Amino acid sequence: MAETGDGRPTPPPYVPPPPPPGTPPGMAGPMMPPPPPKKSFRSTAIKLGAIGVLSTLVVGFCAAQDSYDEVDADCVDMSNPLPDGSYPLVDDDFCDDDYRRSHAAYGWYYGGVLVGRHVRGGTTLRPAGAQITSRTGKVVQRGGFGSHGSSGS
């Protein structure tokens, strides 16, 4: 080893430590950028969970909307039409499926105008995708897809 002028040995030259494994060439030393932050799976899970909750709320809100027409139905005696084209109004029980099987003269008349105890201006064809209720409050058909109820045709 070489000595300095005062008799002390010369220290060895400074050699920086080797770069960590996987460091690209030329990126070693004190000017090396900090390593990228580790991805947090917790924040990803929170984002995905929030998206799932939001999606469920949107679908639920859309399903709860009353986006169908509301139509009145009247149970009438179709075997006795009056000269003005109206039909006599009868009790809703006569249009029940079980009763109609044995008494085909009764049926639902949709969207008609009630004039006294007669109904006119409607149709015997059930409107598709409509919320149909009798004037007494009986639900004949709920609106939307896959709905069914007693037929009036």
JSON list of C-alpha atoms in Angstrom, two decimals:
[
{"chain": "A", "resi": 1, "resn": "MET", "atom": "CA", "xyz": [0.00, 0.00, 0.00]},
{"chain": "A", "resi": 2, "resn": "ALA", "atom": "CA", "xyz": [1.13, 3.48, -0.72]},
{"chain": "A", "resi": 3, "resn": "GLU", "atom": "CA", "xyz": [1.80, 5.90, 2.03]},
{"chain": "A", "resi": 4, "resn": "THR", "atom": "CA", "xyz": [0.93, 9.53, 2.30]},
{"chain": "A", "resi": 5, "resn": "GLY", "atom": "CA", "xyz": [3.61, 12.06, 3.15]},
{"chain": "A", "resi": 6, "resn": "ASP", "atom": "CA", "xyz": [3.00, 11.80, 6.89]},
{"chain": "A", "resi": 7, "resn": "GLY", "atom": "CA", "xyz": [3.38, 8.03, 7.01]},
{"chain": "A", "resi": 8, "resn": "ARG", "atom": "CA", "xyz": [-0.21, 6.97, 6.99]},
{"chain": "A", "resi": 9, "resn": "PRO", "atom": "CA", "xyz": [-1.46, 4.42, 4.41]},
{"chain": "A", "resi": 10, "resn": "THR", "atom": "CA", "xyz": [-3.56, 5.71, 1.51]},
{"chain": "A", "resi": 11, "resn": "PRO", "atom": "CA", "xyz": [-7.20, 4.56, 1.79]},
{"chain": "A", "resi": 12, "resn": "PRO", "atom": "CA", "xyz": [-8.54, 2.44, -1.06]},
{"chain": "A", "resi": 13, "resn": "PRO", "atom": "CA", "xyz": [-10.61, 4.27, -3.72]},
{"chain": "A", "resi": 14, "resn": "TYR", "atom": "CA", "xyz": [-14.42, 4.42, -3.16]},
{"chain": "A", "resi": 15, "resn": "VAL", "atom": "CA", "xyz": [-16.32, 1.66, -4.96]},
{"chain": "A", "resi": 16, "resn": "PRO", "atom": "CA", "xyz": [-20.17, 2.03, -4.95]},
{"chain": "A", "resi": 17, "resn": "PRO", "atom": "CA", "xyz": [-22.21, -1.01, -3.93]},
{"chain": "A", "resi": 18, "resn": "PRO", "atom": "CA", "xyz": [-23.58, -3.18, -6.76]},
{"chain": "A", "resi": 19, "resn": "PRO", "atom": "CA", "xyz": [-27.08, -2.23, -8.04]},
{"chain": "A", "resi": 20, "resn": "PRO", "atom": "CA", "xyz": [-30.03, -4.32, -6.88]},
{"chain": "A", "resi": 21, "resn": "PRO", "atom": "CA", "xyz": [-30.97, -7.29, -9.08]},
{"chain": "A", "resi": 22, "resn": "GLY", "atom": "CA", "xyz": [-33.09, -6.35, -12.09]},
{"chain": "A", "resi": 23, "resn": "THR", "atom": "CA", "xyz": [-31.73, -2.79, -12.38]},
{"chain": "A", "resi": 24, "resn": "PRO", "atom": "CA", "xyz": [-31.30, -1.77, -16.04]},
{"chain": "A", "resi": 25, "resn": "PRO", "atom": "CA", "xyz": [-27.75, -1.04, -17.13]},
{"chain": "A", "resi": 26, "resn": "GLY", "atom": "CA", "xyz": [-26.65, 2.54, -16.61]},
{"chain": "A", "resi": 27, "resn": "MET", "atom": "CA", "xyz": [-29.14, 3.12, -13.81]},
{"chain": "A", "resi": 28, "resn": "ALA", "atom": "CA", "xyz": [-26.89, 2.32, -10.90]},
{"chain": "A", "resi": 29, "resn": "GLY", "atom": "CA", "xyz": [-25.55, 4.81, -8.42]},
{"chain": "A", "resi": 30, "resn": "PRO", "atom": "CA", "xyz": [-26.89, 7.71, -6.36]},
{"chain": "A", "resi": 31, "resn": "MET", "atom": "CA", "xyz": [-28.91, 9.11, -9.33]},
{"chain": "A", "resi": 32, "resn": "MET", "atom": "CA", "xyz": [-31.03, 5.98, -9.59]},
{"chain": "A", "resi": 33, "resn": "PRO", "atom": "CA", "xyz": [-34.79, 6.79, -9.52]},
{"chain": "A", "resi": 34, "resn": "PRO", "atom": "CA", "xyz": [-36.83, 5.42, -6.63]},
{"chain": "A", "resi": 35, "resn": "PRO", "atom": "CA", "xyz": [-38.47, 2.07, -7.20]},
{"chain": "A", "resi": 36, "resn": "PRO", "atom": "CA", "xyz": [-42.08, 2.20, -8.43]},
{"chain": "A", "resi": 37, "resn": "PRO", "atom": "CA", "xyz": [-44.68, 1.98, -5.66]},
{"chain": "A", "resi": 38, "resn": "LYS", "atom": "CA", "xyz": [-46.07, -1.47, -5.05]},
{"chain": "A", "resi": 39, "resn": "LYS", "atom": "CA", "xyz": [-49.62, -1.90, -6.32]},
{"chain": "A", "resi": 40, "resn": "SER", "atom": "CA", "xyz": [-52.15, -2.06, -3.56]},
{"chain": "A", "resi": 41, "resn": "PHE", "atom": "CA", "xyz": [-54.71, -4.79, -3.99]},
{"chain": "A", "resi": 42, "resn": "ARG", "atom": "CA", "xyz": [-56.78, -3.17, -1.27]},
{"chain": "A", "resi": 43, "resn": "SER", "atom": "CA", "xyz": [-57.45, -0.05, -3.36]},
{"chain": "A", "resi": 44, "resn": "THR", "atom": "CA", "xyz": [-58.35, -2.19, -6.39]},
{"chain": "A", "resi": 45, "resn": "ALA", "atom": "CA", "xyz": [-60.78, -4.23, -4.32]},
{"chain": "A", "resi": 46, "resn": "ILE", "atom": "CA", "xyz": [-62.40, -1.07, -2.96]},
{"chain": "A", "resi": 47, "resn": "LYS", "atom": "CA", "xyz": [-62.86, 0.34, -6.47]},
{"chain": "A", "resi": 48, "resn": "LEU", "atom": "CA", "xyz": [-64.36, -2.91, -7.77]},
{"chain": "A", "resi": 49, "resn": "GLY", "atom": "CA", "xyz": [-66.66, -3.13, -4.75]},
{"chain": "A", "resi": 50, "resn": "ALA", "atom": "CA", "xyz": [-67.84, 0.45, -5.25]},
{"chain": "A", "resi": 51, "resn": "ILE", "atom": "CA", "xyz": [-68.58, -0.23, -8.92]},
{"chain": "A", "resi": 52, "resn": "GLY", "atom": "CA", "xyz": [-70.57, -3.33, -7.96]},
{"chain": "A", "resi": 53, "resn": "VAL", "atom": "CA", "xyz": [-72.64, -1.45, -5.40]},
{"chain": "A", "resi": 54, "resn": "LEU", "atom": "CA", "xyz": [-73.29, 1.41, -7.81]},
{"chain": "A", "resi": 55, "resn": "SER", "atom": "CA", "xyz": [-74.36, -1.02, -10.55]},
{"chain": "A", "resi": 56, "resn": "THR", "atom": "CA", "xyz": [-76.78, -2.75, -8.20]},
{"chain": "A", "resi": 57, "resn": "LEU", "atom": "CA", "xyz": [-78.30, 0.59, -7.19]},
{"chain": "A", "resi": 58, "resn": "VAL", "atom": "CA", "xyz": [-78.78, 1.68, -10.80]},
{"chain": "A", "resi": 59, "resn": "VAL", "atom": "CA", "xyz": [-80.43, -1.62, -11.79]},
{"chain": "A", "resi": 60, "resn": "GLY", "atom": "CA", "xyz": [-82.67, -1.51, -8.71]},
{"chain": "A", "resi": 61, "resn": "PHE", "atom": "CA", "xyz": [-83.70, 2.07, -9.42]},
{"chain": "A", "resi": 62, "resn": "CYS", "atom": "CA", "xyz": [-84.56, 1.26, -13.03]},
{"chain": "A", "resi": 63, "resn": "ALA", "atom": "CA", "xyz": [-86.56, -1.81, -12.02]},
{"chain": "A", "resi": 64, "resn": "ALA", "atom": "CA", "xyz": [-88.57, 0.21, -9.51]},
{"chain": "A", "resi": 65, "resn": "GLN", "atom": "CA", "xyz": [-89.71, 2.76, -12.05]},
{"chain": "A", "resi": 66, "resn": "ASP", "atom": "CA", "xyz": [-93.31, 2.62, -13.26]},
{"chain": "A", "resi": 67, "resn": "SER", "atom": "CA", "xyz": [-92.52, 2.72, -16.96]},
{"chain": "A", "resi": 68, "resn": "TYR", "atom": "CA", "xyz": [-95.71, 1.03, -18.13]},
{"chain": "A", "resi": 69, "resn": "ASP", "atom": "CA", "xyz": [-99.18, 2.24, -19.00]},
{"chain": "A", "resi": 70, "resn": "GLU", "atom": "CA", "xyz": [-102.00, 1.90, -16.52]},
{"chain": "A", "resi": 71, "resn": "VAL", "atom": "CA", "xyz": [-105.25, 0.64, -18.01]},
{"chain": "A", "resi": 72, "resn": "ASP", "atom": "CA", "xyz": [-108.65, 0.22, -16.37]},
{"chain": "A", "resi": 73, "resn": "ALA", "atom": "CA", "xyz": [-110.53, -3.02, -16.93]},
{"chain": "A", "resi": 74, "resn": "ASP", "atom": "CA", "xyz": [-114.19, -3.72, -16.38]},
{"chain": "A", "resi": 75, "resn": "CYS", "atom": "CA", "xyz": [-115.85, -7.12, -16.10]},
{"chain": "A", "resi": 76, "resn": "VAL", "atom": "CA", "xyz": [-118.75, -7.11, -18.55]},
{"chain": "A", "resi": 77, "resn": "ASP", "atom": "CA", "xyz": [-121.43, -9.43, -19.89]},
{"chain": "A", "resi": 78, "resn": "MET", "atom": "CA", "xyz": [-120.31, -9.81, -23.51]},
{"chain": "A", "resi": 79, "resn": "SER", "atom": "CA", "xyz": [-123.34, -11.87, -24.48]},
{"chain": "A", "resi": 80, "resn": "ASN", "atom": "CA", "xyz": [-125.65, -8.85, -24.08]},
{"chain": "A", "resi": 81, "resn": "PRO", "atom": "CA", "xyz": [-124.20, -5.83, -25.93]},
{"chain": "A", "resi": 82, "resn": "LEU", "atom": "CA", "xyz": [-126.49, -2.81, -25.95]},
{"chain": "A", "resi": 83, "resn": "PRO", "atom": "CA", "xyz": [-127.54, -1.02, -29.19]},
{"chain": "A", "resi": 84, "resn": "ASP", "atom": "CA", "xyz": [-125.04, 1.81, -28.56]},
{"chain": "A", "resi": 85, "resn": "GLY", "atom": "CA", "xyz": [-122.17, -0.74, -28.52]},
{"chain": "A", "resi": 86, "resn": "SER", "atom": "CA", "xyz": [-121.68, -0.68, -24.75]},
{"chain": "A", "resi": 87, "resn": "TYR", "atom": "CA", "xyz": [-121.67, -3.69, -22.47]},
{"chain": "A", "resi": 88, "resn": "PRO", "atom": "CA", "xyz": [-123.43, -4.15, -19.11]},
{"chain": "A", "resi": 89, "resn": "LEU", "atom": "CA", "xyz": [-121.07, -4.04, -16.11]},
{"chain": "A", "resi": 90, "resn": "VAL", "atom": "CA", "xyz": [-121.03, -7.10, -13.83]},
{"chain": "A", "resi": 91, "resn": "ASP", "atom": "CA", "xyz": [-119.14, -8.04, -10.66]},
{"chain": "A", "resi": 92, "resn": "ASP", "atom": "CA", "xyz": [-115.38, -8.73, -11.07]},
{"chain": "A", "resi": 93, "resn": "ASP", "atom": "CA", "xyz": [-115.84, -12.28, -9.74]},
{"chain": "A", "resi": 94, "resn": "PHE", "atom": "CA", "xyz": [-117.60, -13.22, -13.00]},
{"chain": "A", "resi": 95, "resn": "CYS", "atom": "CA", "xyz": [-114.31, -12.62, -14.86]},
{"chain": "A", "resi": 96, "resn": "ASP", "atom": "CA", "xyz": [-112.31, -14.88, -12.55]},
{"chain": "A", "resi": 97, "resn": "ASP", "atom": "CA", "xyz": [-110.58, -17.62, -14.57]},
{"chain": "A", "resi": 98, "resn": "ASP", "atom": "CA", "xyz": [-112.37, -20.42, -12.73]},
{"chain": "A", "resi": 99, "resn": "TYR", "atom": "CA", "xyz": [-115.81, -18.89, -13.28]},
{"chain": "A", "resi": 100, "resn": "ARG", "atom": "CA", "xyz": [-115.18, -17.99, -16.93]},
{"chain": "A", "resi": 101, "resn": "ARG", "atom": "CA", "xyz": [-114.34, -21.60, -17.82]},
{"chain": "A", "resi": 102, "resn": "SER", "atom": "CA", "xyz": [-117.98, -22.52, -17.25]},
{"chain": "A", "resi": 103, "resn": "HIS", "atom": "CA", "xyz": [-119.54, -19.15, -18.19]},
{"chain": "A", "resi": 104, "resn": "ALA", "atom": "CA", "xyz": [-117.84, -17.84, -21.33]},
{"chain": "A", "resi": 105, "resn": "ALA", "atom": "CA", "xyz": [-120.22, -14.87, -21.63]},
{"chain": "A", "resi": 106, "resn": "TYR", "atom": "CA", "xyz": [-118.16, -12.74, -19.22]},
{"chain": "A", "resi": 107, "resn": "GLY", "atom": "CA", "xyz": [-114.82, -11.09, -19.86]},
{"chain": "A", "resi": 108, "resn": "TRP", "atom": "CA", "xyz": [-112.59, -8.11, -19.24]},
{"chain": "A", "resi": 109, "resn": "TYR", "atom": "CA", "xyz": [-113.17, -4.96, -21.27]},
{"chain": "A", "resi": 110, "resn": "TYR", "atom": "CA", "xyz": [-110.05, -2.76, -21.34]},
{"chain": "A", "resi": 111, "resn": "GLY", "atom": "CA", "xyz": [-109.79, 1.02, -21.44]},
{"chain": "A", "resi": 112, "resn": "GLY", "atom": "CA", "xyz": [-113.50, 1.69, -21.75]},
{"chain": "A", "resi": 113, "resn": "VAL", "atom": "CA", "xyz": [-115.49, 4.62, -20.42]},
{"chain": "A", "resi": 114, "resn": "LEU", "atom": "CA", "xyz": [-117.90, 3.89, -17.60]},
{"chain": "A", "resi": 115, "resn": "VAL", "atom": "CA", "xyz": [-121.36, 5.38, -18.25]},
{"chain": "A", "resi": 116, "resn": "GLY", "atom": "CA", "xyz": [-123.70, 4.45, -15.42]},
{"chain": "A", "resi": 117, "resn": "ARG", "atom": "CA", "xyz": [-123.63, 0.62, -15.25]},
{"chain": "A", "resi": 118, "resn": "HIS", "atom": "CA", "xyz": [-122.40, 0.24, -18.84]},
{"chain": "A", "resi": 119, "resn": "VAL", "atom": "CA", "xyz": [-118.95, 0.41, -20.42]},
{"chain": "A", "resi": 120, "resn": "ARG", "atom": "CA", "xyz": [-118.16, 1.54, -23.96]},
{"chain": "A", "resi": 121, "resn": "GLY", "atom": "CA", "xyz": [-115.26, 2.70, -26.11]},
{"chain": "A", "resi": 122, "resn": "GLY", "atom": "CA", "xyz": [-112.78, 0.04, -25.03]},
{"chain": "A", "resi": 123, "resn": "THR", "atom": "CA", "xyz": [-111.47, -3.23, -26.35]},
{"chain": "A", "resi": 124, "resn": "THR", "atom": "CA", "xyz": [-111.50, -6.92, -25.49]},
{"chain": "A", "resi": 125, "resn": "LEU", "atom": "CA", "xyz": [-107.85, -7.21, -26.53]},
{"chain": "A", "resi": 126, "resn": "ARG", "atom": "CA", "xyz": [-105.54, -7.12, -23.53]},
{"chain": "A", "resi": 127, "resn": "PRO", "atom": "CA", "xyz": [-102.91, -4.34, -23.85]},
{"chain": "A", "resi": 128, "resn": "ALA", "atom": "CA", "xyz": [-99.36, -5.74, -23.78]},
{"chain": "A", "resi": 129, "resn": "GLY", "atom": "CA", "xyz": [-96.97, -4.60, -21.03]},
{"chain": "A", "resi": 130, "resn": "ALA", "atom": "CA", "xyz": [-99.58, -2.59, -19.15]},
{"chain": "A", "resi": 131, "resn": "GLN", "atom": "CA", "xyz": [-100.61, -2.48, -15.49]},
{"chain": "A", "resi": 132, "resn": "ILE", "atom": "CA", "xyz": [-104.26, -3.48, -15.69]},
{"chain": "A", "resi": 133, "resn": "THR", "atom": "CA", "xyz": [-106.56, -3.04, -12.71]},
{"chain": "A", "resi": 134, "resn": "SER", "atom": "CA", "xyz": [-110.30, -3.17, -12.38]},
{"chain": "A", "resi": 135, "resn": "ARG", "atom": "CA", "xyz": [-112.14, -0.10, -11.13]},
{"chain": "A", "resi": 136, "resn": "THR", "atom": "CA", "xyz": [-112.62, -1.95, -7.83]},
{"chain": "A", "resi": 137, "resn": "GLY", "atom": "CA", "xyz": [-108.84, -2.33, -7.42]},
{"chain": "A", "resi": 138, "resn": "LYS", "atom": "CA", "xyz": [-108.36, -5.96, -8.48]},
{"chain": "A", "resi": 139, "resn": "VAL", "atom": "CA", "xyz": [-105.04, -6.42, -10.32]},
{"chain": "A", "resi": 140, "resn": "VAL", "atom": "CA", "xyz": [-105.79, -8.10, -13.64]},
{"chain": "A", "resi": 141, "resn": "GLN", "atom": "CA", "xyz": [-102.24, -7.92, -15.02]},
{"chain": "A", "resi": 142, "resn": "ARG", "atom": "CA", "xyz": [-99.03, -6.33, -13.80]},
{"chain": "A", "resi": 143, "resn": "GLY", "atom": "CA", "xyz": [-97.00, -4.35, -16.28]},
{"chain": "A", "resi": 144, "resn": "GLY", "atom": "CA", "xyz": [-93.67, -5.38, -17.74]},
{"chain": "A", "resi": 145, "resn": "PHE", "atom": "CA", "xyz": [-92.11, -8.56, -19.10]},
{"chain": "A", "resi": 146, "resn": "GLY", "atom": "CA", "xyz": [-93.39, -11.98, -18.14]},
{"chain": "A", "resi": 147, "resn": "SER", "atom": "CA", "xyz": [-96.64, -10.71, -16.69]},
{"chain": "A", "resi": 148, "resn": "HIS", "atom": "CA", "xyz": [-99.83, -12.66, -16.87]},
{"chain": "A", "resi": 149, "resn": "GLY", "atom": "CA", "xyz": [-103.33, -12.62, -15.50]},
{"chain": "A", "resi": 150, "resn": "SER", "atom": "CA", "xyz": [-106.85, -13.51, -16.45]},
{"chain": "A", "resi": 151, "resn": "SER", "atom": "CA", "xyz": [-107.65, -13.05, -20.12]},
{"chain": "A", "resi": 152, "resn": "GLY", "atom": "CA", "xyz": [-110.51, -10.99, -21.44]},
{"chain": "A", "resi": 153, "resn": "SER", "atom": "CA", "xyz": [-110.56, -11.85, -25.13]}
]
